[in-house]
Short mmCIF file of C-alpha atoms in Angstrom, two decimals:
data_model
loop_
_atom_site.label_atom_id
_atom_site.label_comp_id
_atom_site.label_asym_id
_atom_site.label_seq_id
_atom_site.Cartn_x
_atom_site.Cartn_y
_atom_site.Cartn_z
CA MET A 1 0.00 0.00 0.00
CA PHE A 2 1.09 3.55 -0.69
CA THR A 3 0.22 6.90 0.82
CA LEU A 4 -0.20 10.30 -0.77
CA GLU A 5 1.37 12.93 1.47
CA ILE A 6 0.93 16.67 0.96
CA ASP A 7 2.87 19.18 3.06
CA GLY A 8 3.63 16.53 5.67
CA THR A 9 0.02 15.35 5.97
CA ALA A 10 -0.99 11.84 4.94
CA VAL A 11 -4.03 12.45 2.75
CA ALA A 12 -4.93 9.12 1.13
CA VAL A 13 -3.91 5.47 0.95
CA ILE A 14 -4.21 3.17 -2.07
CA ASN A 15 -3.98 -0.60 -2.02
CA GLY A 16 -2.16 -0.81 -5.32
CA ASP A 17 1.49 -1.15 -6.23
CA GLU A 18 3.82 1.85 -6.41
CA GLU A 19 3.34 2.37 -10.16
CA THR A 20 -0.45 2.36 -9.79
CA ALA A 21 -0.25 4.75 -6.83
CA ARG A 22 2.01 7.19 -8.67
CA ASP A 23 -0.10 7.04 -11.83
CA LEU A 24 -3.34 7.68 -9.97
CA PHE A 25 -2.16 10.23 -7.42
CA THR A 26 -0.46 12.33 -10.12
CA CYS A 27 -3.05 12.10 -12.91
CA ASP A 28 -4.81 15.32 -13.92
CA GLY A 29 -8.26 14.11 -12.84
CA PHE A 30 -7.16 13.21 -9.31
CA LYS A 31 -5.21 16.47 -9.00
CA SER A 32 -8.35 18.36 -9.97
CA ASP A 33 -10.38 16.43 -7.39
CA ILE A 34 -7.98 17.10 -4.52
CA ARG A 35 -7.91 20.80 -5.40
CA GLU A 36 -11.71 20.91 -5.14
CA LEU A 37 -12.20 18.61 -2.14
CA THR A 38 -11.84 20.30 1.22
CA SER A 39 -11.07 19.25 4.77
CA ALA A 40 -11.90 21.69 7.58
CA GLY A 41 -12.75 24.23 4.88
CA LYS A 42 -9.33 24.08 3.19
CA PRO A 43 -8.52 22.41 -0.16
CA LEU A 44 -6.62 19.12 0.21
CA TRP A 45 -4.05 20.43 -2.28
CA ASN A 46 -3.13 23.99 -3.18
CA GLY A 47 -2.00 23.06 -6.69
CA THR A 48 1.68 23.73 -6.07
CA SER A 49 2.82 21.62 -3.11
CA GLU A 50 4.67 18.40 -3.85
CA LEU A 51 2.52 15.28 -4.11
CA LYS A 52 4.70 12.76 -2.28
CA VAL A 53 3.95 9.07 -2.82
CA ARG A 54 5.53 6.81 -0.20
CA PRO A 55 4.99 3.39 1.35
CA ALA A 56 2.11 3.43 3.82
CA THR A 57 2.91 3.15 7.52
CA GLU A 58 1.43 0.38 9.67
CA ASP A 59 -1.03 2.89 11.17
CA GLU A 60 -2.14 4.06 7.71
CA VAL A 61 -2.62 0.46 6.55
CA GLU A 62 -4.71 -0.20 9.67
CA MET A 63 -6.84 2.91 9.01
CA PHE A 64 -7.35 1.76 5.40
CA GLU A 65 -8.36 -1.74 6.48
CA ASP A 66 -10.64 -0.42 9.23
CA ALA A 67 -12.39 1.90 6.77
CA LEU A 68 -13.04 -0.94 4.32
CA ALA A 69 -14.18 -3.26 7.12
CA ASP A 70 -16.53 -0.62 8.53
CA ASP A 71 -18.15 -0.01 5.15
CA ASP A 72 -21.43 -1.89 5.07
CA GLY A 73 -22.63 -0.06 1.98
CA SER A 74 -25.10 2.14 3.85
CA GLY A 75 -22.90 4.81 5.39
CA ASP A 76 -21.03 7.85 4.17
CA PHE A 77 -17.85 5.92 3.43
CA GLU A 78 -17.35 4.76 -0.10
CA PRO A 79 -13.86 3.81 -1.24
CA VAL A 80 -12.77 5.35 -4.50
CA GLU A 81 -12.02 2.66 -7.05
CA ALA A 82 -9.10 3.22 -9.38
CA HIS A 83 -9.03 1.17 -12.53
CA ALA A 84 -6.17 0.49 -14.89
CA ASP A 85 -6.78 0.09 -18.62
CA SER A 86 -7.62 -3.60 -18.14
CA GLU A 87 -10.90 -4.43 -16.45
CA GLU A 88 -9.51 -7.44 -14.59
CA ASP A 89 -10.08 -7.45 -10.82
CA GLU A 90 -6.34 -7.52 -10.14
CA ASP A 91 -6.01 -4.13 -11.83
CA GLU A 92 -8.44 -2.44 -9.44
CA ALA A 93 -7.39 -0.46 -6.41
CA ASP A 94 -9.26 1.28 -3.62
CA ILE A 95 -8.38 4.69 -2.22
CA VAL A 96 -9.22 5.71 1.33
CA PHE A 97 -8.85 9.34 2.39
CA LEU A 98 -7.13 9.65 5.76
CA VAL A 99 -8.46 13.17 6.37
CA ASP A 100 -12.09 14.11 6.97
CA ILE A 101 -13.58 15.34 3.71
CA ASP A 102 -16.11 18.17 4.02
CA GLU A 103 -19.60 17.38 2.77
CA GLU A 104 -20.10 18.95 -0.66
CA ASP A 105 -23.77 19.71 -0.34
CA GLU A 106 -23.91 21.21 3.17
CA ASP A 107 -23.66 24.77 1.87
CA ASP A 108 -25.04 24.05 -1.57
CA GLU A 109 -28.83 24.05 -1.42
CA ASP A 110 -29.35 24.64 -5.16
CA GLY A 111 -28.12 21.19 -6.15
CA GLN A 112 -24.85 22.17 -7.79
CA LYS A 113 -22.06 19.73 -7.04
CA LEU A 114 -18.41 19.42 -7.91
CA ASP A 115 -17.67 17.10 -10.81
CA ALA A 116 -15.64 14.12 -9.70
#
């Protein structure tokens, strides 16, 4: 497993190999998402800080596994699935954010949402 770290904060963990983690965490779509997603009212990424991909710590792996185990399909948690070009199960990876993500629609009563 690998962790995305931004400015010293572990932001997300992926259960893929290093190449998959680097490809996903540095792709334009994911970069756009982490610029738009907020935690405590602040964007996860400012668009200029280094996106550091490193091996996940034992604590981060435990948080990842706990999040997947706690997901019964009815709560707020939904792992992000990352897919490679092939549609085989072994090419899929899950991403778990390690920071609390602000709810998109709390302040947005007119139904407009960020594109993911």
